[in-house]
Structure formats: C-alpha cells, structure tokens
Tab-separated table of C-alpha atoms in Angstrom:
chain	number	residue	atom	x	y	z
A	1	UNK	CA	17.307	-8.505	-3.614
A	2	UNK	CA	17.805	-5.489	-4.956
A	3	UNK	CA	16.259	-3.206	-2.012
A	4	UNK	CA	16.726	-3.919	1.292
A	5	UNK	CA	15.012	-2.570	4.464
A	6	UNK	CA	12.115	-0.058	2.827
A	7	UNK	CA	10.031	1.318	5.426
A	8	UNK	CA	6.822	2.766	4.439
A	9	UNK	CA	5.010	4.036	7.475
A	10	UNK	CA	2.509	6.289	8.939
A	11	UNK	CA	1.002	7.507	5.629
A	12	UNK	CA	-2.204	8.894	4.035
A	13	UNK	CA	-3.074	7.330	0.753
A	14	UNK	CA	-6.438	7.875	-1.271
A	15	UNK	CA	-7.022	5.293	-3.941
A	16	UNK	CA	-9.094	4.865	-7.256
A	17	UNK	CA	-8.617	1.412	-6.753
A	18	UNK	CA	-5.331	0.663	-7.767
A	19	UNK	CA	-2.283	-0.653	-5.650
A	20	UNK	CA	-0.522	2.282	-3.142
A	21	UNK	CA	2.220	-0.233	-2.629
A	22	UNK	CA	4.244	-2.226	-5.154
A	23	UNK	CA	7.273	-4.050	-4.886
A	24	UNK	CA	9.894	-6.165	-6.264
A	25	UNK	CA	13.302	-8.237	-5.358
A	26	UNK	CA	13.038	-6.399	-1.873
A	27	UNK	CA	14.015	-7.817	1.770
A	28	UNK	CA	12.946	-6.665	4.985
A	29	UNK	CA	10.296	-4.629	3.530
A	30	UNK	CA	7.617	-3.153	5.824
A	31	UNK	CA	4.101	-1.174	5.917
A	32	UNK	CA	2.399	-0.081	8.905
A	33	UNK	CA	0.580	2.243	10.558
A	34	UNK	CA	-0.681	3.639	7.349
A	35	UNK	CA	-4.347	5.586	6.063
A	36	UNK	CA	-5.620	4.117	2.697
A	37	UNK	CA	-9.068	5.288	1.401
A	38	UNK	CA	-10.433	3.986	-1.394
A	39	UNK	CA	-12.179	7.027	-3.392
A	40	UNK	CA	-15.276	6.195	-5.741
A	41	UNK	CA	-16.323	8.001	-9.478
A	42	UNK	CA	-13.444	6.072	-11.522
A	43	UNK	CA	-14.841	2.217	-12.167
A	44	UNK	CA	-13.475	-0.857	-12.882
A	45	UNK	CA	-12.553	-3.462	-9.876
A	46	UNK	CA	-10.363	-2.202	-7.700
A	47	UNK	CA	-6.878	-3.939	-7.383
A	48	UNK	CA	-5.084	-5.270	-4.057
A	49	UNK	CA	-3.647	-2.566	-1.957
A	50	UNK	CA	-0.062	-4.391	-1.909
A	51	UNK	CA	2.168	-6.070	-5.098
A	52	UNK	CA	4.618	-7.684	-3.953
A	53	UNK	CA	7.035	-9.996	-6.156
A	54	UNK	CA	10.360	-11.817	-5.078
A	55	UNK	CA	10.156	-9.985	-1.631
A	56	UNK	CA	10.709	-11.363	1.436
A	57	UNK	CA	10.891	-10.460	5.210
A	58	UNK	CA	7.790	-8.594	4.518
A	59	UNK	CA	5.568	-7.509	7.747
A	60	UNK	CA	2.590	-5.384	6.491
A	61	UNK	CA	0.319	-4.671	10.116
A	62	UNK	CA	-1.367	-1.892	11.349
A	63	UNK	CA	-3.058	-0.375	8.486
A	64	UNK	CA	-6.674	1.667	8.559
A	65	UNK	CA	-8.612	1.225	5.552
A	66	UNK	CA	-11.275	3.178	5.036
A	67	UNK	CA	-14.011	4.180	2.482
A	68	UNK	CA	-15.494	4.223	-0.532
A	69	UNK	CA	-15.076	8.227	0.043
A	70	UNK	CA	-18.871	9.350	-1.438
A	71	UNK	CA	-16.719	12.024	-3.189
A	72	UNK	CA	-14.219	12.040	-5.695
A	73	UNK	CA	-10.230	12.326	-4.442
C-alpha cells in the first residue's frame, strides 16, 4: 500500500450522487461518524458513496445517510 492510517471522521458531505471517498492502495483506512446527504436536481444514477481499490484493513461504520434533499445543493 502507498497510503497508511487514513481517518475520515465527523464530516458532513452533500453529494450529487458521486462517491465521497475514493481510496486507492491504502492500508488502515477508517471512515466513520460522517453524515452524507444526497441532493436532487442533477439526474443520473447515483454511484456508491465509497469506492476502494487495492485497500486493506478498512473500517467503515457509524455513518449516517440521509436524503434525497428536496432542494439543490
């Protein structure tokens, strides 16, 4: 792995259906206690919120998913 011990915690994300985390070649990634809101008005199929490639020792939990929001972000 190229990246080590990355933590994404206690954030608020407003997304139009694109991933909020894209990780590549990361060991020890933690994504927790975040709030993710999907906004309307941009069309298209929403993508997964997390895309991981060649990662190990990943912990994802305690995230809150909400939406869709009735207004554009």
